Amino acid sequence: MASEKLFRDIPPFPENVPTMPMHTVSLAGLNSRDEKTAQQALDACQELGFFLVDLRGDELGEAVMEEIDHLFAVGKDIMDLPQDVKRAFLHDIPRSFLGFKPRGHAKTETEEPDRFEWFNIGQDGLMGTTPLQPLPALVHTHLALFTSFLKHAQRIVATVSATLARQLSLPEDTFSSLQTPTKPSGTVVRLIKAFASPAAQDLRTSMIHHTDFGTVTLLANVLGGLQILTPGGCAADEDAWRWVRPQPGCLIVNLGDAMVQWTGGLLRSNVHRIRYPPGEQRFVDRYSLALLVRPERDASMRSKVGAEADDAEDANLTAWEWEVKKAMSLSRGEAVMKSTGGKPVVV
Ligand SMILES: O=C(O)CCC(=O)C(=O)O
Ligand SMILES: [Fe+2]
């Protein structure tokens, strides 16, 4: 999340909505290899697949927090660019997910149009691995900020990945070596604008429930709106959803399906969605910022712990083939968006 400053000028997150209890894991503790902190991260990644990482009191964390504050200001201007500018940089699905996704491009679970826009900037272009994607002039002005945030945030992902590997008694670089930031991948920095919900008919889903495809997602929220499905709950049951209360100085960390695949189902990728911001917050547009890390394109999707995840056939695919397969089956309506992983570790 952003620093406390960004929380000053927004309506408060209400007290009377059901929230998801989450572990708060200190980045300083992870960096100093504190055993209790490391175990807390593993527990969170098995039980829920989500936790908060507290950036405060850590040099890297403080630097990232400052960049997030800047990116929230810049991101708002980018997402509020005139429609004709945004139309000139639209994504080109399924060829490329980079660029703007217009509002209403996808459906929610009620078959109504979604209520958000996003803008994806590819890591490959920012790192110079491939030519930079076409970008509006405003984004060009802030490229150094995006790149610096990406590099710093990737260091947090590396710390989380190394911690989880160690706690699972795997070599420390087990996951990091398959998601090197300078190798081609589908990793993106994403800006999201979910539209305010002033009218009664807006009190519905903004972004359909899903799990993230990749390895680790870092998410910065200021306004509420993110909801997590209670483990064991059914997405169609409204009572099974819990709001996430954004916390100043913390980032939301969640695992994606690739981590489940690599750990034979030990780690968890949990279903979530963007609903509408609760209480008085629904009258304001909601901006969020995320780093969605994907495996390197050529990484093997074989399990690193012996046991394979549910679909053993997937073990023979590269990350790129695996992602295409998943995207196709979702778009054909064959795949059900469900949480996976979270099996107990047997020692
Ligand atoms: O904006 C948010 O809070 C969540 C976004 C999200 O889940 C995603 O982009 O995958
Ligand atoms: Fe997500």
Coordinates of C-alpha atoms and ligand atoms in Angstrom, one line a residue:
M1 CA 0.0 0.0 0.0
A2 CA 1.0 3.5 -0.2
S3 CA 2.2 5.5 2.8
E4 CA -0.2 6.9 5.4
K5 CA -0.3 10.2 3.4
L6 CA -2.5 8.8 0.7
F7 CA -5.1 7.6 3.3
R8 CA -5.7 11.1 4.7
D9 CA -7.9 12.5 2.0
I10 CA -10.2 9.5 1.4
P11 CA -13.5 8.5 3.1
P12 CA -12.8 5.9 5.8
F13 CA -13.0 2.2 5.3
P14 CA -16.2 1.3 7.2
E15 CA -16.1 -0.7 10.5
N16 CA -19.2 -2.7 9.9
V17 CA -18.2 -4.8 6.9
P18 CA -16.8 -8.4 7.2
T19 CA -13.1 -8.3 6.6
M20 CA -10.6 -11.1 5.9
P21 CA -8.1 -11.6 8.8
M22 CA -4.7 -11.6 7.3
H23 CA -1.1 -12.2 8.5
T24 CA 1.0 -9.1 8.5
V25 CA 4.6 -10.1 7.7
S26 CA 7.5 -7.7 8.3
L27 CA 9.7 -7.1 5.3
A28 CA 12.6 -6.3 7.6
G29 CA 12.0 -9.6 9.4
L30 CA 12.0 -11.5 6.0
N31 CA 15.2 -9.7 5.0
S32 CA 16.9 -10.5 8.3
R33 CA 15.8 -14.2 7.9
D34 CA 13.9 -14.1 11.1
E35 CA 12.6 -17.7 11.5
K36 CA 9.2 -16.7 13.1
T37 CA 8.5 -14.2 10.3
A38 CA 9.5 -16.7 7.6
Q39 CA 7.2 -19.4 9.1
Q40 CA 4.4 -16.8 9.2
A41 CA 4.8 -16.2 5.5
L42 CA 4.7 -19.9 4.7
D43 CA 1.6 -20.4 6.9
A44 CA -0.2 -17.5 5.2
C45 CA 0.7 -18.9 1.7
Q46 CA -0.7 -22.2 2.6
E47 CA -3.8 -21.2 4.5
L48 CA -5.0 -18.2 2.4
G49 CA -2.5 -17.5 -0.3
F50 CA -2.6 -13.8 0.7
F51 CA -0.8 -11.8 3.3
L52 CA 0.2 -8.2 4.0
V53 CA 3.9 -7.3 3.9
D54 CA 4.8 -4.4 6.2
L55 CA 7.3 -2.1 4.3
R56 CA 8.0 0.2 7.2
G57 CA 11.4 0.1 9.0
D58 CA 13.1 -1.5 6.0
E59 CA 15.3 0.5 3.7
L60 CA 14.0 -1.2 0.5
G61 CA 10.4 -1.1 1.8
E62 CA 10.6 2.6 2.5
A63 CA 12.0 3.3 -1.0
V64 CA 9.2 1.3 -2.6
M65 CA 6.6 3.1 -0.5
E66 CA 7.8 6.4 -1.7
E67 CA 7.7 5.2 -5.3
I68 CA 4.1 3.9 -4.8
D69 CA 3.1 7.3 -3.5
H70 CA 4.4 8.9 -6.7
L71 CA 2.9 6.2 -8.9
F72 CA -0.5 6.7 -7.4
A73 CA -0.4 10.3 -8.5
V74 CA 1.0 9.5 -11.9
G75 CA -1.2 6.5 -12.3
K76 CA -4.4 8.6 -11.8
D77 CA -3.3 10.9 -14.6
I78 CA -2.5 8.0 -16.9
M79 CA -5.8 6.3 -16.2
D80 CA -7.6 9.6 -16.7
L81 CA -6.1 10.3 -20.1
P82 CA -8.6 11.2 -22.7
Q83 CA -10.4 8.2 -24.3
D84 CA -8.9 8.9 -27.7
V85 CA -5.3 8.7 -26.3
K86 CA -6.1 5.4 -24.4
R87 CA -7.7 4.0 -27.6
A88 CA -4.4 4.5 -29.5
F89 CA -2.6 2.2 -27.0
L90 CA -5.2 -0.6 -26.6
H91 CA -4.1 -4.1 -25.7
D92 CA -4.3 -6.7 -28.5
I93 CA -5.7 -9.8 -26.9
P94 CA -4.7 -12.6 -27.2
R95 CA -1.5 -11.5 -29.0
S96 CA -0.6 -9.0 -26.3
F97 CA -2.0 -8.0 -22.9
L98 CA 0.1 -4.8 -22.9
G99 CA -1.6 -1.5 -23.0
F100 CA -5.1 -0.3 -22.0
K101 CA -8.1 -2.5 -21.4
P102 CA -11.3 -0.5 -21.9
R103 CA -14.1 -0.5 -19.4
G104 CA -16.8 -3.2 -20.2
H105 CA -14.4 -5.3 -22.3
A106 CA -15.0 -8.4 -20.2
K107 CA -18.0 -9.7 -18.3
T108 CA -18.7 -10.2 -14.6
E109 CA -20.3 -13.4 -13.2
T110 CA -23.7 -11.9 -13.8
E111 CA -22.9 -11.5 -17.5
E112 CA -22.9 -7.7 -17.1
P113 CA -20.0 -5.6 -18.4
D114 CA -17.1 -5.1 -16.0
R115 CA -16.5 -1.7 -14.4
F116 CA -12.8 -1.2 -14.6
E117 CA -10.0 -0.2 -16.9
W118 CA -6.4 -1.4 -16.7
F119 CA -3.1 -0.4 -18.2
N120 CA -0.3 -3.1 -18.4
I121 CA 3.3 -2.1 -18.9
G122 CA 5.5 -5.1 -19.7
Q123 CA 8.6 -5.8 -17.6
D124 CA 10.4 -6.9 -20.8
G125 CA 10.3 -3.5 -22.3
L126 CA 11.1 -1.7 -19.0
M127 CA 14.1 -3.9 -18.5
G128 CA 15.3 -3.6 -22.1
T129 CA 14.9 -7.3 -22.7
T130 CA 12.6 -6.5 -25.7
P131 CA 11.8 -3.2 -27.5
L132 CA 9.5 -1.0 -25.4
Q133 CA 5.8 -1.3 -26.1
P134 CA 4.2 1.8 -27.7
L135 CA 3.3 4.1 -24.8
P136 CA 1.6 7.5 -24.4
A137 CA 3.9 10.5 -24.0
L138 CA 2.8 10.9 -20.3
V139 CA 4.0 7.4 -19.5
H140 CA 7.4 8.1 -21.3
T141 CA 7.9 11.0 -19.0
H142 CA 7.7 8.6 -16.0
L143 CA 9.5 5.6 -17.3
A144 CA 12.4 5.9 -14.8
L145 CA 9.9 5.8 -12.0
F146 CA 8.1 2.7 -13.4
T147 CA 11.5 1.0 -13.9
S148 CA 12.8 1.8 -10.5
F149 CA 9.6 0.6 -8.8
L150 CA 9.7 -2.6 -10.9
K151 CA 13.3 -3.3 -9.9
H152 CA 12.7 -2.6 -6.2
A153 CA 9.4 -4.5 -6.1
Q154 CA 11.1 -7.5 -7.8
R155 CA 13.5 -7.6 -4.9
I156 CA 10.6 -8.0 -2.5
V157 CA 9.3 -10.8 -4.7
A158 CA 12.7 -12.4 -4.6
T159 CA 12.8 -12.2 -0.8
V160 CA 9.3 -13.8 -0.6
S161 CA 10.3 -16.5 -3.1
A162 CA 13.5 -17.3 -1.3
T163 CA 11.7 -17.4 2.1
L164 CA 9.0 -19.8 0.8
A165 CA 11.7 -22.1 -0.8
R166 CA 13.7 -22.2 2.4
Q167 CA 10.7 -23.0 4.5
L168 CA 9.8 -25.8 2.2
S169 CA 13.3 -27.2 2.5
L170 CA 14.1 -26.4 -1.1
P171 CA 17.2 -24.6 -2.5
E172 CA 16.7 -20.9 -1.9
D173 CA 16.8 -20.0 -5.6
T174 CA 14.2 -22.7 -6.6
F175 CA 11.5 -20.1 -7.6
S176 CA 13.7 -17.0 -8.1
S177 CA 15.8 -18.8 -10.8
L178 CA 12.6 -19.3 -12.8
Q179 CA 11.5 -15.7 -12.8
T180 CA 14.6 -13.7 -13.5
P181 CA 13.5 -10.1 -14.2
T182 CA 15.8 -9.8 -17.3
K183 CA 14.4 -12.9 -19.0
P184 CA 11.4 -12.7 -21.3
S185 CA 8.1 -13.3 -19.4
G186 CA 4.5 -12.0 -19.2
T187 CA 5.3 -10.0 -16.0
V188 CA 3.6 -6.6 -15.9
V189 CA 3.2 -3.5 -13.8
R190 CA -0.5 -2.8 -13.8
L191 CA -2.5 0.3 -13.1
I192 CA -6.2 -0.3 -12.4
K193 CA -9.1 2.2 -12.3
A194 CA -12.3 0.7 -10.9
F195 CA -15.1 3.2 -11.3
A196 CA -17.0 4.8 -8.5
S197 CA -20.3 3.2 -7.6
P198 CA -22.7 6.0 -6.8
A199 CA -25.9 4.3 -8.1
A200 CA -27.7 1.3 -6.7
Q201 CA -27.1 -0.7 -9.9
D202 CA -23.3 -0.2 -9.5
L203 CA -23.3 -2.2 -6.2
R204 CA -22.0 -5.2 -8.0
T205 CA -18.7 -6.7 -9.2
S206 CA -16.1 -4.5 -10.9
M207 CA -13.5 -7.2 -11.8
I208 CA -14.7 -10.8 -12.0
H209 CA -13.5 -13.3 -9.5
H210 CA -10.3 -15.0 -10.5
T211 CA -6.9 -16.3 -9.4
D212 CA -3.8 -14.8 -10.7
F213 CA -1.9 -16.9 -13.2
G214 CA 1.6 -16.0 -12.2
T215 CA 3.9 -16.6 -9.3
V216 CA 3.6 -13.6 -6.9
T217 CA 1.5 -10.5 -7.1
L218 CA 2.3 -7.3 -5.1
L219 CA -0.7 -5.1 -4.8
A220 CA -1.1 -1.5 -3.5
N221 CA -4.6 -0.4 -2.5
V222 CA -5.8 2.7 -0.8
L223 CA -9.6 2.4 -1.2
G224 CA -11.3 -0.9 -0.3
G225 CA -13.0 -3.0 -2.9
L226 CA -10.8 -6.1 -3.1
Q227 CA -12.6 -9.1 -1.8
I228 CA -11.2 -12.6 -1.0
L229 CA -13.2 -15.8 -1.1
T230 CA -13.1 -17.6 2.2
P231 CA -11.2 -20.9 1.8
G232 CA -13.8 -23.6 1.3
G233 CA -16.5 -21.1 0.3
C234 CA -18.4 -21.0 -2.9
A235 CA -18.0 -17.9 -5.2
A236 CA -21.8 -17.8 -5.8
D237 CA -22.4 -17.4 -2.0
E238 CA -22.2 -13.7 -1.2
D239 CA -21.7 -14.6 2.5
A240 CA -18.4 -16.4 1.6
W241 CA -16.7 -13.1 0.5
R242 CA -14.6 -10.9 2.8
W243 CA -13.3 -7.4 2.2
V244 CA -9.7 -6.5 2.4
R245 CA -9.0 -3.5 4.6
P246 CA -6.1 -1.6 3.0
Q247 CA -3.3 -0.8 5.5
P248 CA -1.0 2.1 5.2
G249 CA 2.7 1.1 4.8
C250 CA 1.8 -2.4 3.7
L251 CA 1.5 -4.2 0.4
I252 CA -0.9 -7.1 -0.3
V253 CA 1.0 -10.2 -1.4
N254 CA -0.8 -13.0 -3.1
L255 CA 0.3 -16.2 -4.8
G256 CA -0.7 -17.2 -8.3
D257 CA -1.4 -20.5 -10.0
A258 CA 2.3 -21.0 -11.1
M259 CA 3.4 -21.3 -7.4
V260 CA 0.7 -24.0 -6.8
Q261 CA 2.0 -25.9 -9.9
W262 CA 5.6 -25.6 -8.8
T263 CA 4.9 -26.8 -5.3
G264 CA 2.6 -29.7 -6.2
G265 CA -0.3 -27.9 -4.5
L266 CA 1.4 -27.0 -1.3
L267 CA 1.1 -23.3 -1.7
R268 CA -2.3 -21.7 -2.3
S269 CA -3.7 -19.4 -5.0
N270 CA -6.9 -18.0 -3.8
V271 CA -9.9 -16.6 -5.7
H272 CA -10.5 -12.8 -5.3
R273 CA -12.4 -10.0 -7.1
I274 CA -12.9 -6.3 -7.1
R275 CA -16.3 -5.5 -5.8
Y276 CA -17.2 -1.8 -5.1
P277 CA -15.5 0.2 -2.4
P278 CA -17.5 -0.2 0.8
G279 CA -19.4 2.5 2.7
E280 CA -18.7 6.1 1.7
Q281 CA -15.7 5.0 -0.3
R282 CA -18.0 3.9 -3.2
F283 CA -18.5 7.5 -4.3
V284 CA -14.9 7.8 -5.4
D285 CA -13.0 6.2 -8.3
R286 CA -10.6 3.6 -7.1
Y287 CA -7.0 3.4 -8.3
S288 CA -4.7 0.5 -7.6
L289 CA -1.2 -0.5 -8.6
A290 CA 0.2 -4.0 -9.0
L291 CA 3.2 -6.0 -10.0
L292 CA 2.0 -9.3 -11.4
V293 CA 5.0 -11.6 -11.7
R294 CA 4.9 -14.5 -14.2
P295 CA 7.5 -17.2 -14.7
E296 CA 10.1 -16.8 -17.4
R297 CA 8.5 -17.8 -20.8
D298 CA 10.7 -20.9 -21.1
A299 CA 10.5 -22.0 -17.5
S300 CA 9.5 -25.6 -16.9
M301 CA 6.2 -26.0 -15.1
R302 CA 7.3 -29.3 -13.5
S303 CA 6.8 -29.5 -9.7
K304 CA 9.8 -28.8 -7.6
V305 CA 8.7 -30.9 -4.6
G306 CA 8.2 -34.3 -6.1
A307 CA 4.4 -34.6 -6.1
E308 CA 2.8 -32.9 -9.1
A309 CA -0.2 -30.6 -8.8
D310 CA -3.6 -31.8 -10.0
D311 CA -2.9 -31.7 -13.7
A312 CA 0.3 -33.8 -14.1
E313 CA 0.2 -33.3 -17.9
D314 CA 1.1 -29.6 -17.3
A315 CA 4.5 -30.6 -16.0
N316 CA 5.7 -31.0 -19.5
L317 CA 4.8 -27.5 -20.6
T318 CA 6.9 -24.4 -20.6
A319 CA 5.4 -21.4 -18.7
W320 CA 4.3 -19.8 -21.9
E321 CA 2.5 -22.9 -23.2
W322 CA 0.9 -23.4 -19.8
E323 CA -0.3 -19.8 -19.7
V324 CA -1.7 -20.0 -23.3
K325 CA -3.5 -23.3 -22.4
K326 CA -5.0 -21.7 -19.2
A327 CA -6.1 -18.6 -21.1
M328 CA -7.7 -20.6 -23.9
S329 CA -9.7 -22.8 -21.5
L330 CA -10.9 -19.8 -19.5
S331 CA -12.0 -18.0 -22.7
R332 CA -13.8 -21.1 -23.9
G333 CA -15.6 -21.3 -20.6
E334 CA -14.1 -24.7 -19.8
A335 CA -12.1 -23.7 -16.8
V336 CA -13.8 -22.9 -13.5
M337 CA -12.2 -20.1 -11.6
K338 CA -11.4 -21.8 -8.3
S339 CA -8.8 -21.6 -5.6
T340 CA -6.1 -24.3 -5.7
G341 CA -3.3 -25.5 -3.4
G342 CA -2.9 -25.3 0.3
K343 CA -2.2 -29.0 0.9
P344 CA -0.5 -29.6 4.3
V345 CA 3.3 -30.0 4.2
V346 CA 4.1 -33.5 5.4
V347 CA 7.5 -33.7 7.2
Ligands
LIG1 O1 -7.1 -3.8 -7.8 C1 -7.2 -4.8 -7.0 O2 -7.4 -4.6 -5.8 C2 -7.1 -6.2 -7.5 C3 -6.6 -6.4 -8.9 C4 -6.4 -7.8 -9.3 O3 -6.9 -8.7 -8.7 C5 -5.7 -8.1 -10.6 O4 -5.4 -7.2 -11.3 O5 -5.4 -9.3 -10.8
FE2 FE -5.9 -10.6 -9.3

